[in-house]
Tab-separated table of C-alpha atoms and ligand atoms in Angstrom:
chain	number	residue	atom	x	y	z
N	1	MET	CA	120.880	63.134	110.182
N	2	ARG	CA	117.989	63.991	112.262
N	3	LEU	CA	119.237	67.720	112.454
N	4	SER	CA	119.524	68.073	108.662
N	5	LEU	CA	115.897	66.726	108.417
N	6	LEU	CA	114.797	69.453	110.678
N	7	VAL	CA	116.682	72.230	108.930
N	8	ALA	CA	115.049	70.921	105.589
N	9	ALA	CA	111.653	70.777	107.038
N	10	ALA	CA	111.949	74.400	108.452
N	11	ALA	CA	113.368	75.513	104.954
N	12	MET	CA	110.287	73.839	103.617
N	13	GLU	CA	107.744	75.805	106.074
N	14	ALA	CA	109.653	78.888	105.189
N	15	GLY	CA	109.182	78.015	101.368
N	16	CYS	CA	105.405	78.878	101.169
N	17	VAL	CA	106.672	81.787	99.479
N	18	VAL	CA	106.284	81.578	95.724
N	19	MET	CA	109.845	81.513	94.273
N	20	GLY	CA	110.237	82.113	90.552
N	21	HIS	CA	113.000	80.984	88.192
N	22	LYS	CA	116.720	81.771	89.392
N	23	GLY	CA	115.129	82.031	92.805
N	24	ARG	CA	113.602	85.227	92.524
N	25	PRO	CA	110.319	85.938	94.547
N	26	ARG	CA	106.970	85.823	92.746
N	27	PRO	CA	103.779	87.224	93.729
N	28	ASP	CA	100.581	85.153	94.308
N	29	LYS	CA	98.430	84.855	91.202
N	30	ASP	CA	96.476	87.883	92.057
N	31	GLY	CA	99.728	89.790	91.874
N	32	ARG	CA	100.290	90.459	95.579
N	33	TYR	CA	103.072	89.420	98.155
N	34	THR	CA	101.916	88.288	101.273
N	35	ILE	CA	103.439	88.054	104.713
N	36	SER	CA	101.580	86.990	108.139
N	37	ALA	CA	102.193	86.599	111.637
N	38	LYS	CA	99.784	85.612	114.240
N	39	GLY	CA	96.791	88.287	114.201
N	40	ILE	CA	98.064	89.956	111.151
N	41	LYS	CA	98.451	89.418	107.536
N	42	ALA	CA	99.577	92.152	104.853
N	43	GLN	CA	99.939	92.157	101.073
N	44	PHE	CA	102.204	94.377	99.018
N	45	ILE	CA	103.100	95.244	95.309
N	46	PRO	CA	105.907	96.435	93.796
N	47	TYR	CA	104.412	99.619	92.488
N	48	GLY	CA	105.175	102.304	95.052
N	49	ALA	CA	106.393	99.638	97.487
N	50	THR	CA	102.770	99.692	98.198
N	51	LEU	CA	100.677	98.073	100.762
N	52	THR	CA	97.606	96.747	99.210
N	53	ASN	CA	95.548	94.928	102.127
N	54	LEU	CA	96.205	94.661	105.900
N	55	TYR	CA	94.092	92.065	107.781
N	56	VAL	CA	93.594	92.226	111.767
N	57	PRO	CA	91.151	90.993	113.880
N	58	ASP	CA	87.772	92.995	114.749
N	59	LYS	CA	86.146	92.611	118.279
N	60	ASN	CA	84.401	89.404	117.018
N	61	GLY	CA	87.219	87.753	116.084
N	62	LYS	CA	87.021	88.038	112.315
N	63	PRO	CA	89.735	89.336	110.244
N	64	ILE	CA	89.022	92.856	108.564
N	65	ASP	CA	90.864	94.727	105.846
N	66	VAL	CA	91.623	98.006	107.489
N	67	VAL	CA	93.374	100.273	104.702
N	68	LEU	CA	92.370	101.692	101.409
N	69	GLY	CA	93.435	100.388	97.876
N	70	TYR	CA	92.230	98.496	94.897
N	71	ASP	CA	91.200	94.919	94.402
N	72	ASP	CA	93.145	95.261	90.627
N	73	VAL	CA	96.513	95.849	91.326
N	74	ASP	CA	96.939	96.799	87.666
N	75	TYR	CA	94.820	99.944	88.519
N	76	TYR	CA	97.310	101.357	90.708
N	77	PRO	CA	99.742	102.689	88.149
N	78	VAL	CA	96.889	103.951	85.608
N	79	ASP	CA	94.821	105.698	88.589
N	80	PRO	CA	94.338	109.367	87.704
N	81	SER	CA	93.716	110.274	90.937
N	82	HIS	CA	96.764	108.536	92.365
N	83	PRO	CA	96.230	108.946	95.955
N	84	VAL	CA	99.499	107.425	97.020
N	85	TYR	CA	97.865	104.810	98.644
N	86	ASN	CA	99.895	103.099	101.173
N	87	ALA	CA	103.054	103.721	99.411
N	88	ILE	CA	106.572	105.540	99.771
N	89	PRO	CA	106.619	108.971	98.609
N	90	GLY	CA	109.937	110.278	97.610
N	91	ARG	CA	112.716	111.234	97.665
N	92	TYR	CA	111.260	114.196	99.595
N	93	ALA	CA	107.907	113.548	100.568
N	94	ASN	CA	105.357	116.286	101.528
N	95	ARG	CA	105.632	119.944	100.089
N	96	ILE	CA	108.465	122.078	98.851
N	97	ALA	CA	107.369	125.589	99.124
N	98	ASN	CA	107.651	127.747	95.551
N	99	GLY	CA	109.416	124.496	94.133
N	100	GLU	CA	112.738	125.318	95.282
N	101	TYR	CA	115.466	125.073	97.766
N	102	THR	CA	118.946	125.985	98.254
N	103	ILE	CA	121.986	123.529	99.163
N	104	ASP	CA	125.526	125.368	99.748
N	105	GLY	CA	124.480	128.274	97.968
N	106	VAL	CA	123.260	126.550	94.859
N	107	THR	CA	119.371	126.762	94.262
N	108	TYR	CA	117.528	123.798	92.870
N	109	TYR	CA	114.245	124.209	91.136
N	110	THR	CA	111.554	121.233	91.484
N	111	GLU	CA	108.497	120.627	89.437
N	112	LYS	CA	105.635	122.628	90.554
N	113	ASN	CA	102.915	120.036	90.473
N	114	ASP	CA	100.815	121.438	93.448
N	115	GLY	CA	99.845	125.042	92.769
N	116	PRO	CA	102.895	126.826	93.116
N	117	ASN	CA	104.441	124.269	95.197
N	118	THR	CA	106.088	120.588	94.768
N	119	LEU	CA	104.249	117.674	96.318
N	120	HIS	CA	106.141	114.300	96.739
N	121	SER	CA	108.861	115.543	94.687
N	122	GLY	CA	106.922	115.859	91.433
N	123	THR	CA	106.486	113.636	88.531
N	124	ASN	CA	108.375	110.542	88.532
N	125	ASN	CA	108.313	110.395	92.041
N	126	TRP	CA	109.226	107.298	94.203
N	127	SER	CA	105.224	106.074	94.637
N	128	TYR	CA	105.141	106.192	90.938
N	129	ARG	CA	108.082	103.284	90.490
N	130	PHE	CA	108.123	99.858	90.085
N	131	TRP	CA	110.279	98.478	93.298
N	132	ASN	CA	112.586	95.747	92.926
N	133	VAL	CA	111.492	93.023	95.410
N	134	THR	CA	114.966	91.997	96.627
N	135	ALA	CA	113.938	89.878	99.563
N	136	HIS	CA	110.889	87.804	100.758
N	137	THR	CA	110.068	85.456	103.572
N	138	ARG	CA	106.891	84.164	105.033
N	139	ASP	CA	106.843	87.495	107.287
N	140	SER	CA	109.149	90.054	105.649
N	141	ILE	CA	109.517	91.645	102.387
N	142	THR	CA	112.076	94.075	101.027
N	143	PHE	CA	111.645	96.693	98.363
N	144	SER	CA	114.716	98.465	96.759
N	145	LEU	CA	115.009	101.280	94.670
N	146	LEU	CA	117.826	103.020	92.691
N	147	ASP	CA	116.843	106.801	92.137
N	148	GLU	CA	119.042	108.323	89.358
N	149	SER	CA	120.223	111.935	89.475
N	150	GLU	CA	117.475	114.260	88.242
N	151	SER	CA	114.981	111.627	87.462
N	152	SER	CA	112.730	113.940	89.395
N	153	LYS	CA	113.411	117.581	88.431
N	154	GLY	CA	115.468	119.122	90.731
N	155	PHE	CA	117.184	116.299	92.590
N	156	PRO	CA	120.791	115.714	92.203
N	157	GLY	CA	122.683	112.719	92.824
N	158	ARG	CA	121.702	109.168	92.925
N	159	VAL	CA	120.226	107.844	96.114
N	160	GLU	CA	119.318	104.163	96.854
N	161	SER	CA	116.705	103.028	99.093
N	162	ASN	CA	115.623	99.761	100.819
N	163	VAL	CA	112.194	99.276	102.633
N	164	THR	CA	111.770	96.390	104.577
N	165	TYR	CA	108.246	95.427	105.749
N	166	SER	CA	107.848	92.628	108.275
N	167	VAL	CA	105.047	91.407	110.632
N	168	SER	CA	105.034	89.889	113.923
N	169	GLU	CA	102.464	88.934	116.407
N	170	ASN	CA	99.519	91.855	116.067
N	171	ARG	CA	102.335	94.243	114.490
N	172	TRP	CA	103.414	95.566	111.249
N	173	ASN	CA	107.307	96.929	111.143
N	174	ILE	CA	108.398	99.534	108.861
N	175	LYS	CA	112.148	100.127	108.298
N	176	ILE	CA	113.268	102.452	105.496
N	177	THR	CA	116.902	103.371	104.826
N	178	ALA	CA	118.099	105.476	101.955
N	179	ARG	CA	121.905	106.446	101.148
N	180	SER	CA	123.081	109.581	98.862
N	181	LEU	CA	125.658	107.874	96.572
N	182	ASP	CA	127.450	110.997	95.104
N	183	GLN	CA	125.985	114.485	95.837
N	184	LYS	CA	124.130	116.174	98.670
N	185	THR	CA	120.383	115.626	98.092
N	186	PRO	CA	117.439	116.447	100.317
N	187	ILE	CA	115.850	113.182	101.573
N	188	LEU	CA	112.533	113.203	103.530
N	189	LEU	CA	110.485	109.692	103.586
N	190	ASN	CA	107.508	108.107	105.027
N	191	GLN	CA	104.846	105.661	104.793
N	192	HIS	CA	101.723	106.855	103.395
N	193	THR	CA	99.125	104.380	104.276
N	194	TYR	CA	95.330	105.602	104.569
N	195	PHE	CA	93.138	103.639	107.546
N	196	ASN	CA	89.519	103.002	108.257
N	197	LEU	CA	89.171	100.773	111.093
N	198	ASP	CA	85.884	100.025	110.142
N	199	ALA	CA	86.754	98.472	106.696
N	200	TYR	CA	83.838	100.811	105.773
N	201	ARG	CA	81.529	98.293	107.194
N	202	ASN	CA	79.867	100.868	109.910
N	203	PRO	CA	76.344	101.362	108.650
N	204	GLU	CA	75.910	104.400	110.575
N	205	THR	CA	78.715	106.323	108.851
N	206	ASP	CA	81.649	105.793	106.187
N	207	LYS	CA	83.432	109.025	107.841
N	208	ILE	CA	86.364	108.954	109.907
N	209	TRP	CA	85.115	111.350	112.254
N	210	GLU	CA	83.707	108.993	114.829
N	211	HIS	CA	87.198	107.184	115.047
N	212	GLY	CA	89.265	108.061	118.169
N	213	LEU	CA	92.478	109.987	117.780
N	214	TYR	CA	94.895	110.285	120.583
N	215	LEU	CA	98.579	112.051	120.041
N	216	PRO	CA	99.664	112.170	123.572
N	217	TYR	CA	103.084	114.038	122.728
N	218	SER	CA	101.784	116.446	120.047
N	219	ARG	CA	100.436	119.669	121.739
N	220	ARG	CA	102.418	121.644	119.026
N	221	TYR	CA	101.763	121.473	115.064
N	222	LEU	CA	102.815	123.633	112.246
N	223	ALA	CA	100.851	126.467	110.921
N	224	ALA	CA	100.114	125.871	107.349
N	225	ASP	CA	99.149	128.296	104.542
N	226	GLN	CA	96.000	127.715	102.001
N	227	GLY	CA	98.134	125.393	100.187
N	228	SER	CA	99.171	123.233	103.145
N	229	VAL	CA	102.650	124.366	103.156
N	230	PRO	CA	104.019	125.269	106.497
N	231	THR	CA	104.531	128.990	107.066
N	232	GLY	CA	107.037	128.670	109.591
N	233	ASP	CA	105.144	129.488	112.724
N	234	ILE	CA	104.569	126.747	115.425
N	235	LEU	CA	101.566	126.616	117.498
N	236	THR	CA	99.997	125.102	120.349
N	237	ALA	CA	96.516	123.586	120.491
N	238	ALA	CA	94.653	124.613	123.367
N	239	PRO	CA	92.546	121.915	124.965
N	240	GLY	CA	89.407	121.330	123.131
N	241	SER	CA	90.289	123.426	119.954
N	242	LEU	CA	90.317	122.457	116.442
N	243	ASN	CA	93.907	120.738	116.314
N	244	ASP	CA	93.994	119.414	119.809
N	245	PHE	CA	94.613	115.627	119.992
N	246	ALA	CA	96.860	115.589	122.931
N	247	SER	CA	94.911	116.721	125.992
N	248	SER	CA	92.545	113.358	126.450
N	249	PRO	CA	92.659	110.055	125.201
N	250	ASP	CA	89.093	109.943	124.741
N	251	LEU	CA	88.940	112.757	121.726
N	252	ARG	CA	87.550	111.737	118.399
N	253	LEU	CA	88.881	112.849	115.350
N	254	GLY	CA	85.483	114.589	114.509
N	255	HIS	CA	85.567	116.176	118.046
N	256	ALA	CA	85.983	119.758	116.551
N	257	ARG	CA	83.564	119.350	113.657
N	258	ASP	CA	80.951	121.942	114.843
N	259	LEU	CA	83.774	124.244	115.750
N	260	PRO	CA	84.009	127.548	113.435
N	261	GLY	CA	86.995	126.980	111.246
N	262	PHE	CA	86.793	123.442	110.827
N	263	GLU	CA	85.437	123.502	107.162
N	264	GLY	CA	88.636	125.199	106.204
N	265	ASN	CA	90.938	124.103	108.610
N	266	CYS	CA	93.325	122.189	106.076
N	267	GLY	CA	93.274	125.333	103.732
N	268	ALA	CA	92.046	125.649	100.076
N	269	ASP	CA	90.411	128.669	101.018
N	270	GLY	CA	87.882	127.162	102.869
N	271	ALA	CA	87.353	124.059	100.809
N	272	CYS	CA	89.539	121.731	102.921
N	273	GLN	CA	87.528	120.363	105.930
N	274	GLY	CA	89.415	118.496	108.967
N	275	TYR	CA	93.156	117.993	108.778
N	276	ASN	CA	96.299	118.329	106.547
N	277	HIS	CA	98.871	119.032	109.244
N	278	TYR	CA	102.042	118.321	110.791
N	279	PHE	CA	101.833	117.497	114.632
N	280	LEU	CA	105.163	117.633	116.181
N	281	ILE	CA	106.117	114.448	118.363
N	282	GLU	CA	108.031	115.933	121.647
N	283	ASP	CA	109.535	114.486	124.935
N	284	ALA	CA	108.105	111.171	123.993
N	285	PRO	CA	110.020	108.264	125.846
N	286	ARG	CA	111.825	105.734	123.459
N	287	ASP	CA	109.566	103.353	121.945
N	288	ALA	CA	106.207	104.927	123.348
N	289	VAL	CA	103.027	104.880	121.554
N	290	VAL	CA	102.821	108.456	119.911
N	291	ALA	CA	99.660	107.848	118.046
N	292	ARG	CA	96.535	105.814	118.933
N	293	LEU	CA	93.662	105.505	116.295
N	294	ALA	CA	90.756	103.420	117.021
N	295	SER	CA	87.118	102.664	116.323
N	296	GLY	CA	84.386	101.830	118.547
N	297	PHE	CA	82.379	100.125	115.987
N	298	SER	CA	84.989	97.478	114.876
N	299	GLY	CA	86.665	97.607	118.487
N	300	VAL	CA	90.057	97.831	116.441
N	301	LYS	CA	93.001	100.041	117.885
N	302	ALA	CA	96.328	100.861	115.902
N	303	GLU	CA	99.200	101.906	117.902
N	304	LEU	CA	102.073	103.832	116.180
N	305	ARG	CA	105.847	103.687	117.536
N	306	THR	CA	108.317	105.665	115.404
N	307	ASP	CA	111.742	107.327	115.615
N	308	GLN	CA	110.325	110.241	113.563
N	309	PRO	CA	109.784	113.749	115.124
N	310	GLY	CA	106.304	114.304	113.878
N	311	VAL	CA	103.250	112.878	111.878
N	312	VAL	CA	101.265	114.454	109.174
N	313	LEU	CA	97.793	113.888	109.876
N	314	TYR	CA	95.572	113.985	106.728
N	315	SER	CA	91.595	113.345	106.973
N	316	CYS	CA	90.858	112.722	103.095
N	317	ASN	CA	89.139	115.709	102.132
N	318	TRP	CA	90.252	115.190	98.487
N	319	SER	CA	88.486	111.708	98.347
N	320	ASP	CA	85.375	112.674	96.103
N	321	GLY	CA	83.370	109.148	95.827
N	322	THR	CA	85.025	108.164	92.468
N	323	ALA	CA	87.313	105.500	93.901
N	324	ARG	CA	85.628	102.138	94.265
N	325	LEU	CA	86.397	100.377	97.614
N	326	LYS	CA	88.054	96.707	97.522
N	327	LYS	CA	85.653	93.730	97.919
N	328	THR	CA	86.956	93.144	101.351
N	329	GLN	CA	85.248	96.649	102.496
N	330	GLY	CA	82.011	98.334	102.522
N	331	ILE	CA	78.150	97.375	102.504
N	332	ARG	CA	76.689	96.709	98.964
N	333	GLY	CA	74.303	99.502	98.219
N	334	LYS	CA	75.404	101.948	100.836
N	335	HIS	CA	79.429	102.394	101.270
N	336	GLU	CA	80.810	101.550	97.914
N	337	THR	CA	83.180	104.292	97.236
N	338	VAL	CA	85.768	106.320	99.089
N	339	THR	CA	83.776	109.347	100.026
N	340	ARG	CA	85.292	112.634	101.235
N	341	SER	CA	86.482	112.357	104.725
N	342	SER	CA	86.183	108.472	105.116
N	343	CYS	CA	89.765	107.757	105.836
N	344	VAL	CA	92.879	109.066	107.684
N	345	ALA	CA	96.576	108.912	106.718
N	346	ILE	CA	98.883	109.384	109.797
N	347	GLU	CA	102.511	109.616	108.162
N	348	ALA	CA	105.637	109.661	110.520
N	349	GLN	CA	108.241	111.821	109.001
N	350	ASP	CA	110.478	114.811	109.431
N	351	TRP	CA	109.084	118.262	109.425
N	352	PRO	CA	107.758	119.191	106.057
N	353	ASP	CA	109.486	121.537	103.879
N	354	GLY	CA	112.342	121.643	106.650
N	355	ILE	CA	114.854	122.286	103.825
N	356	ASN	CA	113.304	125.784	103.575
N	357	HIS	CA	113.616	126.679	107.250
N	358	PRO	CA	116.968	126.392	108.635
N	359	GLU	CA	115.478	127.778	111.736
N	360	TRP	CA	113.918	124.799	112.736
N	361	ASN	CA	117.242	122.842	112.460
N	362	ARG	CA	116.157	119.945	110.698
N	363	LEU	CA	118.921	120.251	107.731
N	364	ASP	CA	120.972	117.654	109.121
N	365	ALA	CA	117.986	115.404	109.237
N	366	GLN	CA	117.060	116.242	105.397
N	367	ILE	CA	120.140	116.764	103.635
N	368	PHE	CA	122.454	113.786	102.978
N	369	GLY	CA	125.936	113.901	101.446
N	370	PRO	CA	127.766	110.912	99.723
N	371	GLY	CA	127.556	107.656	101.770
N	372	GLN	CA	125.322	109.206	104.421
N	373	LEU	CA	122.676	106.806	105.646
N	374	TYR	CA	118.991	107.851	105.884
N	375	SER	CA	117.100	105.600	108.525
N	376	TRP	CA	113.162	105.715	109.334
N	377	GLU	CA	111.617	103.075	111.402
N	378	SER	CA	108.016	102.714	112.685
N	379	SER	CA	105.592	99.968	113.828
N	380	TRP	CA	101.594	99.827	114.103
N	381	THR	CA	100.373	97.444	116.717
N	382	PHE	CA	96.918	96.143	116.592
N	383	GLY	CA	94.701	95.164	119.198
N	384	LEU	CA	91.046	95.486	120.503
N	385	LEU	CA	89.690	98.246	122.699
P	1	LIG	C1	104.042	111.654	90.544
P	1	LIG	O1	104.484	111.233	89.261
P	1	LIG	C2	103.860	110.876	88.229
P	1	LIG	C3	104.366	110.662	87.027
P	1	LIG	O2	105.439	109.843	87.107
P	1	LIG	C4	102.872	112.141	87.985
P	1	LIG	O3	101.673	111.780	87.416
P	1	LIG	C5	102.177	112.555	89.329
P	1	LIG	O4	101.413	113.679	89.264
P	1	LIG	C6	103.036	112.440	90.377
P	1	LIG	N1	102.315	112.646	91.727
P	1	LIG	C7	102.515	113.841	92.323
P	1	LIG	C8	101.476	113.691	93.808
P	1	LIG	O5	102.904	114.679	92.195
P	2	LIG	C1	115.885	97.046	89.759
P	2	LIG	O1	117.167	96.187	89.467
P	2	LIG	C2	117.802	96.107	88.407
P	2	LIG	C3	119.048	95.390	88.165
P	2	LIG	O2	119.744	95.713	89.387
P	2	LIG	C4	118.040	97.811	88.035
P	2	LIG	O3	118.574	97.904	86.813
P	2	LIG	C5	116.824	98.752	88.193
P	2	LIG	O4	117.386	99.936	88.143
P	2	LIG	C6	116.391	98.392	89.367
P	2	LIG	N1	114.970	99.011	89.568
P	2	LIG	C7	114.685	99.956	90.489
P	2	LIG	C8	113.312	100.792	90.264
P	2	LIG	O5	115.616	100.653	91.152
P	3	LIG	C1	120.068	98.067	100.599
P	3	LIG	O1	120.286	96.736	100.365
P	3	LIG	C2	121.285	96.290	99.740
P	3	LIG	C3	121.335	94.718	99.657
P	3	LIG	O2	121.262	94.201	100.813
P	3	LIG	C4	122.698	96.767	100.440
P	3	LIG	O3	123.775	96.397	99.619
P	3	LIG	C5	122.496	98.334	100.409
P	3	LIG	O4	123.709	98.888	101.197
P	3	LIG	C6	121.243	98.747	101.066
P	3	LIG	N1	121.206	100.240	101.019
P	3	LIG	C7	120.668	100.853	101.957
P	3	LIG	C8	120.505	102.358	101.629
P	3	LIG	O5	120.291	100.560	102.920
P	4	LIG	C1	87.980	119.207	99.434
P	4	LIG	O1	86.959	118.852	99.154
P	4	LIG	C2	86.112	119.902	98.397
P	4	LIG	C3	84.626	119.041	98.221
P	4	LIG	O2	84.671	118.040	97.642
P	4	LIG	C4	86.603	120.347	97.109
P	4	LIG	O3	85.907	121.059	96.598
P	4	LIG	C5	88.234	120.690	97.546
P	4	LIG	O4	88.790	120.954	96.255
P	4	LIG	C6	88.847	119.913	98.417
P	4	LIG	N1	90.027	120.546	98.494
P	4	LIG	C7	91.458	119.890	98.709
P	4	LIG	C8	92.695	120.795	99.203
P	4	LIG	O5	91.511	118.717	98.344
């Protein structure tokens, strides 16, 4: 009797999740699904399996919203710039050189939606889909997707995917699985979150350059051409050079701002300042922190653990000040929009365009036949400096 009462009480506790008819989970009235744990609250929408808000305490103990996004959840699908804000791009994230790749002697032609190359699999990519919410508790939510053959040009076979976001004390956990159902097909996924750990409230600057960034296991990175496509070369960053984030825990994202080459460091014939590069993670002990992003202003640090072999570092060159900040961010009359170089994405993933570089030995990790399971796991742990 007593036990069953306890069980019922526990079920009611967990029942703070809003359930619609037939027991399907429903979002709050603002359209967001919320999960929370001690020191962290995260909100999501089915569109792109997107994280819209992430609240962690700053050095004054006040929760601040440290990721980019929009207040109006209906704006995500119609946003013409579609920055893949905190969504899951797929089925093959990042770029495919010249919009083609070959499996077992058959060449597949993908959509060229980024100059001569394919970005995030082209139109109808996964970050543009309304995913199904297939589970939701107070601290976890799962989004699921069935991707039909050729729903993105040049991607054969059906793929199903589940993304589970959960939170535990001060920590956001992300698990992605995908399975090819009937043909060999490329799969490469990531979680594309953009951070500004000051919530754009630092009156001195809205730029990302004063954030600290340490990638302790990433001395080497992939050389890229002017369109941010890997050339195949693997380079090593000398301490203090443009692409060095490994030599010291005290490096800032903008440590190389005054060095020649910074303005065109991410290509576009000199027009892309900062970073849009893949850094290898090498010789990291299991469960080690492989990236630490931090801000002295808010005092917040974010630590990445991942089972992936590298991260794409992108410092938001494209942002042109047209996207408005959420009401949880910014300073009225001073920082109201997302300006150039005011955020950073650190996307754990496999080697970009690895399907076109057999010499990298990534084919087994990027091409999946019927029944083969793709698996990706990362977490961000938040704390204070
Ligand atoms: C993704 O697909 C949409 C259409 O579904 C398209 O408008 C958009 O350009 C694509 N995004 C990218 C980055 O290719
Ligand atoms: C969501 O589930 C329904 C019913 O199972 C299915 O028809 C639909 O394709 C799913 N949507 C996505 C985006 O996978
Ligand atoms: C996704 O979740 C469904 C329901 O739990 C399960 O049947 C399916 O095997 C999962 N697929 C993958 C790729 O994880
Ligand atoms: C980088 O930003 C500059 C200035 O806003 C813009 O002209 C350029 O096209 C951008 N480059 C890329 C690759 O987004």
